[in-house]
Coordinates of C-alpha atoms in Angstrom, one line a residue:
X202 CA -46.1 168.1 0.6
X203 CA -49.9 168.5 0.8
X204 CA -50.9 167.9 -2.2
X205 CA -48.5 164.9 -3.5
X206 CA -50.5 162.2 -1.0
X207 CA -53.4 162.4 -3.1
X208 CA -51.8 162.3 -6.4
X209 CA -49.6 159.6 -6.0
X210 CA -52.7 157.4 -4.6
X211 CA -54.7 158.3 -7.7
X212 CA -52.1 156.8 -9.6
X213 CA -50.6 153.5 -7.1
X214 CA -54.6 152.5 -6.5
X215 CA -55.7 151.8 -10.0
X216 CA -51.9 150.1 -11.0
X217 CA -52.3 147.9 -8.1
X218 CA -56.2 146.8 -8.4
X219 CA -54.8 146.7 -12.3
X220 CA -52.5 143.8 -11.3
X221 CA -54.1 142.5 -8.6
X222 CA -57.3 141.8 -11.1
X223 CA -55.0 140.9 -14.3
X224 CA -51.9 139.2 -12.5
X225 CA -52.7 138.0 -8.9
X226 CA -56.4 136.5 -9.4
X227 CA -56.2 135.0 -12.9
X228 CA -53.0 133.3 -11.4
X229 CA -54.7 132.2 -8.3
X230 CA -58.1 131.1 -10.5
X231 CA -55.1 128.9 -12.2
X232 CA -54.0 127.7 -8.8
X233 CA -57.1 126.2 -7.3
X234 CA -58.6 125.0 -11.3
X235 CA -55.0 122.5 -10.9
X236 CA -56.6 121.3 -8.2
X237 CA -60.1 120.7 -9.1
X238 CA -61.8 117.0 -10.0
X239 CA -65.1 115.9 -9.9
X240 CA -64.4 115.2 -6.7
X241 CA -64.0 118.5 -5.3
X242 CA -60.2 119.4 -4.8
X243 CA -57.5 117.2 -4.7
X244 CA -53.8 116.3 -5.9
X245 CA -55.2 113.6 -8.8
X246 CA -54.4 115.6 -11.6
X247 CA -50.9 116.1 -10.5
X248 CA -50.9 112.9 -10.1
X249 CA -52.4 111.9 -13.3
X250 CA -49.4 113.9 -14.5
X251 CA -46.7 112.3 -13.1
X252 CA -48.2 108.7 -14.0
X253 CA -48.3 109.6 -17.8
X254 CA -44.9 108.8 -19.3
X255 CA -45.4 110.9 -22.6
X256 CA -46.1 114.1 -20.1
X257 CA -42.9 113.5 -18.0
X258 CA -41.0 112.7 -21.1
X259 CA -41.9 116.1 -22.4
X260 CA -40.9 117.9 -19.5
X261 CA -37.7 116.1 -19.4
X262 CA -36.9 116.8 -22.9
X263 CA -37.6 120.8 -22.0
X264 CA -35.4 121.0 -19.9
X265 CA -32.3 118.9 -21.8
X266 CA -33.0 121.2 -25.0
X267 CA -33.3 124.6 -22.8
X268 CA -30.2 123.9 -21.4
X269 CA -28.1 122.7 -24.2
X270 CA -29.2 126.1 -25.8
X271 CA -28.5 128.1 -23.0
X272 CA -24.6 127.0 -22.8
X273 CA -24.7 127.4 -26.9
X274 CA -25.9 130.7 -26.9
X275 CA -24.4 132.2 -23.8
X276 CA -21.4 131.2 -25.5
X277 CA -22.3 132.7 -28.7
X278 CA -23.5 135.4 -27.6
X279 CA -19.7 136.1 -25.3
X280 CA -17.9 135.7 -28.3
X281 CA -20.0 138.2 -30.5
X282 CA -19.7 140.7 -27.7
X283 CA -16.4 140.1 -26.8
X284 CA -15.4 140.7 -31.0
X285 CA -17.1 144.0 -30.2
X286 CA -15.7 145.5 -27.3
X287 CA -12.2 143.3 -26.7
X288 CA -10.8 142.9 -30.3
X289 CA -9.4 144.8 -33.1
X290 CA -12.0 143.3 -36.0
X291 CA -12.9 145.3 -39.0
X292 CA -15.1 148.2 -37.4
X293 CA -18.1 147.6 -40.4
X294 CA -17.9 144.1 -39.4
X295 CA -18.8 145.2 -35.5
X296 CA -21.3 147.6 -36.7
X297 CA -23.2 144.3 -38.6
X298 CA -22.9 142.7 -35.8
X299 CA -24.9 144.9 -33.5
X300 CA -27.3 145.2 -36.6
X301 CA -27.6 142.0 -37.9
X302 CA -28.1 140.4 -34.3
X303 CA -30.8 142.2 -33.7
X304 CA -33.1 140.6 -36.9
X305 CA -34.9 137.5 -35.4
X306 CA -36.5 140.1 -32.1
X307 CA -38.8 141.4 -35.1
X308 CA -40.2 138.1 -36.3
X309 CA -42.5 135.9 -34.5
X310 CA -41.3 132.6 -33.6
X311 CA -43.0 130.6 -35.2
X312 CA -42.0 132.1 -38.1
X313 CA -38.5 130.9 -37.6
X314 CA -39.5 126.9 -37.8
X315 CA -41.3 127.7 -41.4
X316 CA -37.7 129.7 -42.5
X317 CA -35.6 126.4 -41.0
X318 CA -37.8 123.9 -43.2
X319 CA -37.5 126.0 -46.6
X320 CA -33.7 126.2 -45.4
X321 CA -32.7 123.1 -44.5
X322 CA -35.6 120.7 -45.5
X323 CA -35.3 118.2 -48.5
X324 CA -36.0 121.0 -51.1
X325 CA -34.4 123.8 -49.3
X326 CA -32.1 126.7 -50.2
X327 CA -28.9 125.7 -47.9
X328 CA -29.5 121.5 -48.8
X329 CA -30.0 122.7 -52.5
X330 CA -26.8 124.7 -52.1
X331 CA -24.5 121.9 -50.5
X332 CA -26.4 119.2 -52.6
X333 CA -27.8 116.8 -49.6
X334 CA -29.8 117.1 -46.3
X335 CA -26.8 118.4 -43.6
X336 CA -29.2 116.8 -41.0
X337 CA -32.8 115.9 -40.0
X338 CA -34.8 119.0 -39.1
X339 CA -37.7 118.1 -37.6
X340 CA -37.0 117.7 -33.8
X341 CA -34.7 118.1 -31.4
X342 CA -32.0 119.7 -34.5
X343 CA -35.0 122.1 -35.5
X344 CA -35.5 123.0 -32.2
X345 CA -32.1 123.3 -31.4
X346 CA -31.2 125.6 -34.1
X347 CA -35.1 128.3 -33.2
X348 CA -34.5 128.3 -30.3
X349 CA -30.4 130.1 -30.3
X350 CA -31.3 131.9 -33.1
X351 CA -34.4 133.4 -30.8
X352 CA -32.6 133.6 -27.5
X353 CA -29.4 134.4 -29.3
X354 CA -30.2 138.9 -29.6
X355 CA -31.2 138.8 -25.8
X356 CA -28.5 137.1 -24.3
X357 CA -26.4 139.0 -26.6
X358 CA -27.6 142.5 -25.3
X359 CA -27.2 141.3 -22.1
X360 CA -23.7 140.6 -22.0
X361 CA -22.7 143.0 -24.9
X362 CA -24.4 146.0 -21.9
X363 CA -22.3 144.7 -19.2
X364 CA -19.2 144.8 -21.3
X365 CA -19.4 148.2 -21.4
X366 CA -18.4 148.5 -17.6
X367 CA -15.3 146.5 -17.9
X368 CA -12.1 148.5 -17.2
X369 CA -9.8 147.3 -20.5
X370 CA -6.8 148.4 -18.1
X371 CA -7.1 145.8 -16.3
X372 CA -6.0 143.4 -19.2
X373 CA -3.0 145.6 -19.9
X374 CA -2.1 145.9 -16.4
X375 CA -2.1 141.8 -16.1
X376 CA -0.1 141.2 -19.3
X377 CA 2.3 143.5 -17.2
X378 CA 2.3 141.3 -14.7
X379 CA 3.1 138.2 -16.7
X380 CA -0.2 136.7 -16.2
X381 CA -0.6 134.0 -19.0
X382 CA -3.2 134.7 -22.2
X383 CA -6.2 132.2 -20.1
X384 CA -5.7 133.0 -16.9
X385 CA -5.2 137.2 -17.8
X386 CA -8.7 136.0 -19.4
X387 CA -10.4 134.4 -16.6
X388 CA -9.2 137.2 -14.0
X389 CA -10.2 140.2 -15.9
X390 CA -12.8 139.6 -18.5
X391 CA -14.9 136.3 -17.1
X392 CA -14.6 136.8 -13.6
X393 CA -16.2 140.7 -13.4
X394 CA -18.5 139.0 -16.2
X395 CA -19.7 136.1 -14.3
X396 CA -23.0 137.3 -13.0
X397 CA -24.3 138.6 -16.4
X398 CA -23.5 134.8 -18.5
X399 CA -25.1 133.1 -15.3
X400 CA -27.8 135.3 -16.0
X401 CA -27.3 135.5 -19.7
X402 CA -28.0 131.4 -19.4
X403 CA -30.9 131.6 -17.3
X404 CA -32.6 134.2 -19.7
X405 CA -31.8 131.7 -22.4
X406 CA -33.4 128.4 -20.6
X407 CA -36.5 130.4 -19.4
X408 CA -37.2 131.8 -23.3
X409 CA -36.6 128.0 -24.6
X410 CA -38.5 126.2 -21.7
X411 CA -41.3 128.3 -22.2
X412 CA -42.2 129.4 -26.1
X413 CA -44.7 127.5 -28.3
X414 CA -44.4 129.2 -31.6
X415 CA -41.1 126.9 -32.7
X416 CA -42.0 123.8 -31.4
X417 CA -45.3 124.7 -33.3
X418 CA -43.2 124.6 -36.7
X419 CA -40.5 121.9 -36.4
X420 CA -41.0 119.9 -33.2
X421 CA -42.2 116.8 -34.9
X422 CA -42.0 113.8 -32.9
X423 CA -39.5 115.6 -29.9
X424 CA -42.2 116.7 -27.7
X425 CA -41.7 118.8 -25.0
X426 CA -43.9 120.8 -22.6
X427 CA -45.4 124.0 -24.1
X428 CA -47.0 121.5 -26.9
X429 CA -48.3 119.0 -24.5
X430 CA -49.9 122.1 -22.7
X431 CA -51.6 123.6 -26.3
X432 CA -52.9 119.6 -27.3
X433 CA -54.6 119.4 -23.4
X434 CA -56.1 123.0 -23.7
X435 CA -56.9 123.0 -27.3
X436 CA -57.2 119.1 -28.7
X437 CA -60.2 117.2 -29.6
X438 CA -60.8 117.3 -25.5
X439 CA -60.5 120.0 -24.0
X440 CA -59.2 119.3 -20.0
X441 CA -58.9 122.5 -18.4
X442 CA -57.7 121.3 -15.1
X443 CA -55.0 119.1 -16.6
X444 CA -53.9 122.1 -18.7
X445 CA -53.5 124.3 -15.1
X446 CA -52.0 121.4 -13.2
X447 CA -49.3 121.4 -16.3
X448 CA -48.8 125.1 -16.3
X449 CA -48.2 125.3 -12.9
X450 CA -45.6 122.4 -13.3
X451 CA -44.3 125.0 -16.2
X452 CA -43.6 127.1 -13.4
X453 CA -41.3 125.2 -11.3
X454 CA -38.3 125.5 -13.4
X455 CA -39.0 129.4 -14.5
X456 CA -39.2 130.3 -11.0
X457 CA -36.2 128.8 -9.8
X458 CA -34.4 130.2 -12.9
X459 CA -35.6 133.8 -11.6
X460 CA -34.0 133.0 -8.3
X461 CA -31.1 131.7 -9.3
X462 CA -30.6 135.5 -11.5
X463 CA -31.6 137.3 -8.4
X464 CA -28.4 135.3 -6.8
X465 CA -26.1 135.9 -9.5
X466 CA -26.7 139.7 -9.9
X467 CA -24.5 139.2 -6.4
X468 CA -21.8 138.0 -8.4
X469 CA -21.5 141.2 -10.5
X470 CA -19.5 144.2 -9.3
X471 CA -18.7 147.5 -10.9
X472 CA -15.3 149.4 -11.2
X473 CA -15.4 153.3 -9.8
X474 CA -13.9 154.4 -13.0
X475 CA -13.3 153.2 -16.7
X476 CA -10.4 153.7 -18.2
X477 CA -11.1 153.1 -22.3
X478 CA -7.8 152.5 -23.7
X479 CA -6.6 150.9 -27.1
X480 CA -6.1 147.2 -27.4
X481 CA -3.2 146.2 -28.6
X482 CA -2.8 144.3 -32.2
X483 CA -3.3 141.0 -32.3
X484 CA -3.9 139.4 -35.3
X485 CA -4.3 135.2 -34.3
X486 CA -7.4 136.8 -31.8
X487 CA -8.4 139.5 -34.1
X488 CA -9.1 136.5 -36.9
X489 CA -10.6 133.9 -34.4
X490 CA -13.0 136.4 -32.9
X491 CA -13.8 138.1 -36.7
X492 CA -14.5 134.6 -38.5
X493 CA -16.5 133.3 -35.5
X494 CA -18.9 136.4 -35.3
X495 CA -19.5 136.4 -39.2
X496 CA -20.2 132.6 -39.5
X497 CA -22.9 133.1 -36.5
X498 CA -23.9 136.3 -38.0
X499 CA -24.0 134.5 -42.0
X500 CA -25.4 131.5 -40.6
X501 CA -28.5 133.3 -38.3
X502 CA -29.2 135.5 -41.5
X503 CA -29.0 132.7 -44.3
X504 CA -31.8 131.0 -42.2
X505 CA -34.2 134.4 -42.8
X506 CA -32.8 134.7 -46.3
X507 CA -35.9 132.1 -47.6
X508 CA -38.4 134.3 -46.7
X509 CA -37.8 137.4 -49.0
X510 CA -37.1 135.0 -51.6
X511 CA -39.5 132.2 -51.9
X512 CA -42.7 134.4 -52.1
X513 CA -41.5 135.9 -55.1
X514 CA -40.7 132.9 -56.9
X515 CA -43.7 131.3 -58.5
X516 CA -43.5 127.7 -57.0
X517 CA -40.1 127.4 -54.6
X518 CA -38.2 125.4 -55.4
X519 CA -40.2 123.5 -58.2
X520 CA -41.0 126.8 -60.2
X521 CA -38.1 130.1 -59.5
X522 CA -39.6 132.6 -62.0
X523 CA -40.0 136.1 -60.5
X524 CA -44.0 136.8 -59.7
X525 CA -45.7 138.8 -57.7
X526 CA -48.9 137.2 -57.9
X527 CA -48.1 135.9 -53.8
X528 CA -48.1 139.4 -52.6
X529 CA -50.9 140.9 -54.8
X530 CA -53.6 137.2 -53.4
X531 CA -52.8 138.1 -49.9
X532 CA -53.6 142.0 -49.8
X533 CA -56.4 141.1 -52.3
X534 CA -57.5 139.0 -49.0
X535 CA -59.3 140.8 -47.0
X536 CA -59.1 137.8 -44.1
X537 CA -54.9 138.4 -44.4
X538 CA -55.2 142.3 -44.0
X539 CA -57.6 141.8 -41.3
X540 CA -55.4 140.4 -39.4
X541 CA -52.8 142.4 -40.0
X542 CA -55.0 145.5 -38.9
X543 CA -55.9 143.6 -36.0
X544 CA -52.1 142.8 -35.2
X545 CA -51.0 146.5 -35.2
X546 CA -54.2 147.7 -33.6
X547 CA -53.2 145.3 -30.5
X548 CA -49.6 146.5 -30.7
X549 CA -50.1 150.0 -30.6
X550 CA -53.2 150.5 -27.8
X551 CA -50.5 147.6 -25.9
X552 CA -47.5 150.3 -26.1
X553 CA -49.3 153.2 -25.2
X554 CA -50.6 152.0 -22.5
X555 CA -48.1 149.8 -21.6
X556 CA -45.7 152.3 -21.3
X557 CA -48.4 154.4 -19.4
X558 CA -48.7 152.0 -16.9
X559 CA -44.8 150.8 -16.5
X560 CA -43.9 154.9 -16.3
X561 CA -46.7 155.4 -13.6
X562 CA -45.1 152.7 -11.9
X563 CA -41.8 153.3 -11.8
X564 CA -42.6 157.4 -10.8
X565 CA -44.2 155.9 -7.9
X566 CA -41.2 153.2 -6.9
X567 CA -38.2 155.4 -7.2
X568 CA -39.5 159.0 -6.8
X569 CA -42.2 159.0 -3.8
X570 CA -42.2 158.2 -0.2
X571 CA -45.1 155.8 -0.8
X572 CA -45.2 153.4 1.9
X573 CA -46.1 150.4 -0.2
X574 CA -44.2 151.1 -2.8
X575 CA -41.7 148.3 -2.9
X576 CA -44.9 146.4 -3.9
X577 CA -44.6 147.1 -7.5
X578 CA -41.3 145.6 -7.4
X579 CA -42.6 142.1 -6.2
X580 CA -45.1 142.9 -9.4
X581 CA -42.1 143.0 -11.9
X582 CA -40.7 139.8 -10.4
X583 CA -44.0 138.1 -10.8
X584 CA -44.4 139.2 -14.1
X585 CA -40.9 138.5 -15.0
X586 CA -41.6 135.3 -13.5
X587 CA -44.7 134.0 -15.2
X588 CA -44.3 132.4 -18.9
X589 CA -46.7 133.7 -21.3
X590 CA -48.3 130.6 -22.4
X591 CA -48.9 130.5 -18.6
X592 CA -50.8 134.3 -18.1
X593 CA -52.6 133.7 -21.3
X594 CA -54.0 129.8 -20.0
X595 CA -55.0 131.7 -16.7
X596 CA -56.7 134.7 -18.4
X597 CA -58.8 131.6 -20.5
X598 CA -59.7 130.0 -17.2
X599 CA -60.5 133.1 -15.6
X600 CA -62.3 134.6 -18.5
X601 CA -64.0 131.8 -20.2
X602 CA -67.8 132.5 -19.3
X603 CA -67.8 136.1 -19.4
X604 CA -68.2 138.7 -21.8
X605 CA -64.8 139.3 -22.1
X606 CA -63.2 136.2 -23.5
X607 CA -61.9 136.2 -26.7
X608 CA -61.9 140.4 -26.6
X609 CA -59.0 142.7 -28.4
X610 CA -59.5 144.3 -23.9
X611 CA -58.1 141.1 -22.8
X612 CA -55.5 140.4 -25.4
X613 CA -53.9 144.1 -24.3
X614 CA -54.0 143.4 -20.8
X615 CA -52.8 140.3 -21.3
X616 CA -49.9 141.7 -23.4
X617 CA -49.0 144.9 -21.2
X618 CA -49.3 142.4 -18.0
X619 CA -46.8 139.8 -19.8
X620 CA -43.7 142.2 -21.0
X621 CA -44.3 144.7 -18.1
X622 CA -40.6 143.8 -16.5
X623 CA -38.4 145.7 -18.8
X624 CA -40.2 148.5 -19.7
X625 CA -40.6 149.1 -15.9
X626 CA -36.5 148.5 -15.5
X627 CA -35.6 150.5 -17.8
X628 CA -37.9 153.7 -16.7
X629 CA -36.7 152.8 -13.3
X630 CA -33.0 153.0 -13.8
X631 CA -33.6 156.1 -16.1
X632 CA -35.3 157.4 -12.8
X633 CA -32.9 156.8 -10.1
X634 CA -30.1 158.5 -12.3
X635 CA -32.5 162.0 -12.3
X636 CA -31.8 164.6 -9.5
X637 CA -33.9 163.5 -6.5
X638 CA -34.6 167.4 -5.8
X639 CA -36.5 168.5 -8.6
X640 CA -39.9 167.7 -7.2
X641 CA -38.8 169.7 -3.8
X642 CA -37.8 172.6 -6.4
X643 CA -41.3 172.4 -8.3
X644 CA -42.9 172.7 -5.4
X645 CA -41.4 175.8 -4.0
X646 CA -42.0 177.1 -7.2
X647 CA -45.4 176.6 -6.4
X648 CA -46.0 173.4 -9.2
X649 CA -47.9 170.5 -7.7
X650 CA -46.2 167.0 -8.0
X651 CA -48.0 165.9 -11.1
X652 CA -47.0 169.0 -12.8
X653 CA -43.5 168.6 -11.9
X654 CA -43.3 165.0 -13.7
X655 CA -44.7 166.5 -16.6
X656 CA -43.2 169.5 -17.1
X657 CA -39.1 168.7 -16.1
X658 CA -39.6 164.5 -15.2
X659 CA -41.2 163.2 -18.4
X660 CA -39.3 165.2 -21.1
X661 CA -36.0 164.5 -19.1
X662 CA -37.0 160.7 -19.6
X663 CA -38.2 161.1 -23.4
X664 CA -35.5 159.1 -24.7
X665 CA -36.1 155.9 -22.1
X666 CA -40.6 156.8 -22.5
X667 CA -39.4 155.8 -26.7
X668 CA -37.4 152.6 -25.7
X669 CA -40.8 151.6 -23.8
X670 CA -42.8 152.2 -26.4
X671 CA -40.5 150.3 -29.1
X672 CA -40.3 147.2 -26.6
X673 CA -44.0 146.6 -25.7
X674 CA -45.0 147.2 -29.9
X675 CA -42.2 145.3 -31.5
X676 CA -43.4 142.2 -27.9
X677 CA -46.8 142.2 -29.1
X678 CA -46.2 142.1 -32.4
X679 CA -44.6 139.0 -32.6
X680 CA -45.5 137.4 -29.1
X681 CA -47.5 133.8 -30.1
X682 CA -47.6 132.5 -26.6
X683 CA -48.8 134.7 -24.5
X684 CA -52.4 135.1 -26.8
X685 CA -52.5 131.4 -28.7
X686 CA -55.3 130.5 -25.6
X687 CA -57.3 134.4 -26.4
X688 CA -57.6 134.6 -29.8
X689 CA -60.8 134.3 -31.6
X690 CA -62.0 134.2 -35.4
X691 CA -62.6 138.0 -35.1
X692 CA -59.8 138.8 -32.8
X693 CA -57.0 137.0 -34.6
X694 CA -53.4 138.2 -34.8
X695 CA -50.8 137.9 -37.4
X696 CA -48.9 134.8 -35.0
X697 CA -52.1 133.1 -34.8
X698 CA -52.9 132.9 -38.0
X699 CA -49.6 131.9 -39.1
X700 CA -50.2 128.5 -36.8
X701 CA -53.7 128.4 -38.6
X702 CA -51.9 128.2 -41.8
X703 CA -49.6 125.8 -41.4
X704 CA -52.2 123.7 -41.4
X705 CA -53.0 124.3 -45.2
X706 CA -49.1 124.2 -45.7
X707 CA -49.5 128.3 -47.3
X708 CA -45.8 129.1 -46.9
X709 CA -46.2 132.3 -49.2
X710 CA -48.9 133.6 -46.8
X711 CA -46.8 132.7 -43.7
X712 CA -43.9 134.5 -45.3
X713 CA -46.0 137.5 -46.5
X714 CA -47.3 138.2 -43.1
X715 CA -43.9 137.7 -41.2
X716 CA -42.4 140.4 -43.9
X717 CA -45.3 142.4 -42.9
X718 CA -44.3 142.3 -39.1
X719 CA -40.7 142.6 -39.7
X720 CA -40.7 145.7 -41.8
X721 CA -43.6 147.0 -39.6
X722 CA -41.0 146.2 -36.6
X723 CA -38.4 147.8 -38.1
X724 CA -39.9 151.2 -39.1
X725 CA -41.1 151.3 -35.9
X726 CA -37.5 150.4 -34.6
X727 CA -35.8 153.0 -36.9
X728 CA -38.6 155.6 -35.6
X729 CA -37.8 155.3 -32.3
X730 CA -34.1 154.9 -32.7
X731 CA -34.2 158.3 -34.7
X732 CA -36.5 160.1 -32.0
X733 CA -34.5 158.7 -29.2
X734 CA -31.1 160.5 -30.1
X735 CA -33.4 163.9 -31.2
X736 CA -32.6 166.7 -28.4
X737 CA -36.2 167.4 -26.9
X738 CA -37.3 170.9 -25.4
X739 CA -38.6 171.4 -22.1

């Protein structure tokens, strides 16, 4: 292959110097500034750290609320999955819940603490409905019910994808066997599953441990760590190398939360053939499963339901007449749609290179013989590894003389850098499923490599190339922790702003702009979705 060398080094030298300059050294910059005191380097500010009770307190109560979520929602998330695929439910019923499910992945999180408050708060819809406060919201409750409702879609996909590799005869074949209703349960439907909740839960701990935007809404008093991380970076005094000796504390957990997936991936195993046969009738599981899934599914949605109501009312809940005098002040602002612009300008130069870069790279992994190949793999576990809040503190540090701090450049690397992981799995396993001769057949019909991917490689992956794209725009759209540290007056997004807000207490605004990224989301969603199932020519 004389002419491939070449070609794939064009590509696997810029990807790597790509990373090595937007992953590897802002990291490392991170490393050494968590070090750093007045007194050249030392281990005082870790120990600073673990001398200040309100720090440890914080990290404690991280990881207690992460984990309490995690079991809530890796249970949550079986049962809605388990409706679909193991019970007889009504079939529109299944069909909302694979919709429905899917709603809070197009809002940004810290939208979700501002639809909690005008839900459950003193003068909201749900307490006006039952006639008193069901509970105090501000806290660990608030945070407790943000953070399932936002790690409740990806657990959910999670398990609800493995699912679909479970051989139903089984079930029928130990019913057969006189195997009781649990242990016929634990045998064939937890046991092949195991692998996928493990993982399921760590997902869910890693996405609580590590997001700002709801603790930014309704953490009151309950602090825990991604707050104490914004007050040291961003409070009245600034103290950078605090702020890196805390983020790479923020790391210890994450990290053995990735290892611990690599581990149970072990678990999971994979029957040669499926057999998919019709459950039985059975109406005491069939009206367990159905009620459980539509109060999760009623209760996830009544949460949202505030915020395409109160902008339309004059003054919730004081003043209900119908105006649309919210809507016509905030595209009348200038400031508002300027953000907005900024939002989806950021989103869409993110996707397209994003899934430019995340293609390249998994071309290079799964169809070369590139020697160092295996290298871009490590990259997706870093990246996979590294909490947003993290990336974006080490982009400040390593950026925060130059020219290029506070840019829209740095917020997109930042961005495609952060959410890299799946895009690059998902190209990757679309890869490996191709026929591994078509580039040996391109060339003997006198193609070079790079016009073999183009011409039979990249159509033949249209479908996965449009699942990219959606994930990285729909990601940066809503992402709040990954750019809180980057964002300047002139480069702020939709997220930010709505944590600038707040502080004016302008709920219409915050719920204007969150309608505007949810029904930018989901045309974008829908677009994809649409071109995804369309044949395409080659």
């Amino acid at each position: 292959m004389p002419d491939v060398k070449p070609a794939m080094r064009v590509i696997y030298i810029p990807i790597l110097l790509l990373f090595t300059a937007f992953l590897l050294l802002p990291l490392g910059i991170l490393f050494v500034r968590s070090f750093e005191t007045s007194e050249g380097l030392n281990l005082s500010n870790y120990l600073s750290i673990l001398s200040n009770k309100e720090l440890l307190e914080s990290i404690g109560n991280s990881i207690k609320i992460s984990s309490l979520t995690a079991v809530i929602t890796t249970v949550l998330a079986f049962s809605l999955a388990y409706s679909i695929h193991c019970t007889r439910i009504y079939r529109p019923l299944k069909s909302a819940i694979k919709t429905g499910i899917l709603v809070p992945m197009l809002l940004p999180t810290i939208t979700f603490g501002f639809a909690i408050i005008y839900s459950f708060g003193n003068q909201g819809i749900i307490t006006k409905i039952f006639g008193r406060n069901l509970f105090d919201i501000y806290g660990f409750n608030g945070l407790l019910i943000g953070y399932v409702i936002y790690t409740l879609p990806s657990a959910f996909l999670l398990i609800n994808n493995s699912f679909k590799y479970i051989d139903k005869k089984f079930m029928v074949v130990s019913k057969l066997m006189g195997d009781g209703t649990i242990r016929s349960f634990m045998n064939t439907i937890v046991r092949p599953l195991l692998g996928t909740l493990g993982g399921a839960f760590v997902l869910s701990f890693i996405l609580s441990f590590t997001d700002f935007g709801i603790p930014a809404s309704v953490g009151g008093t309950y602090s825990v760590v991604a707050t104490q991380l914004y007050q040291v970076m961003l409070g009245s005094i600034p103290d950078f190398n605090n702020g890196a000796a805390i983020a790479v504390l923020m790391l210890i957990p994450v990290v053995f939360g990735v290892l611990l997936l690599n581990y149970l991936e072990k678990l999971n195993f994979h029957y040669d053939k499926f057999s998919d046969i019709e459950l039985s009738q059975h109406k005491g599981r069939d009206l367990c499963f159905g009620s459980v899934s539509l109060l999760v599914l009623i209760g996830m949605l009544s949460v949202f339901a505030v915020m395409f109501i109160a902008p339309f009312l004059n003054s919730f809940p004081y003043d209900l007449s119908f105006t649309l005098k919210h809507f016509i002040d905030t595209f009348q602002s200038s400031d508002l749609i300027a953000v907005y612009k900024n939002s989806l300008f950021v989103a869409i130069l993110t996707a397209v290179f994003g899934t430019l870069i995340a293609f390249c790279s998994a071309v290079l992994n799964v169809r070369t013989p590139l020697k160092w190949k295996s290298s871009i793999d490590v990259i997706s576990m870093l990246t996979n590894t590294v909490p947003g809040m993290v990336l974006g503190l080490s982009y400040l540090l390593l950026f925060n003389g130059s020219s290029w701090k506070g840019t829209f450049t740095i917020i997109v690397l930042c961005n495609i850098v952060h959410f890299f992981t799946t895009p690059y799995l998902m190209a990757k396993n679309s890869l490996s499923k191709m026929n591994p001769g078509w580039e040996t057949t391109g060339e003997l019909l006198g193609d070079s490599w790079i016009k073999t991917v183009c011409r039979v490689i990249l159509p033949n992956s249209a479908s996965t190339v449009i699942e990219m794209f959606s994930y990285y725009f729909i990601n940066s759209m809503v992402t709040i922790s990954g750019i809180i540290f980057l964002v300047t007056a002139q480069t702020s997004l939709v997220a930010s702003k709505i944590k600038e807000l707040q502080h004016f207490a302008k709920f219409n605004e915050i719920f204007i702009l969150s309608l505007l990224i949810f029904f930018t989301n989901l045309i974008v969603k829908l677009l994809c979705d649409h071109y995804q199932k369309r044949p395409f020519k080659h």
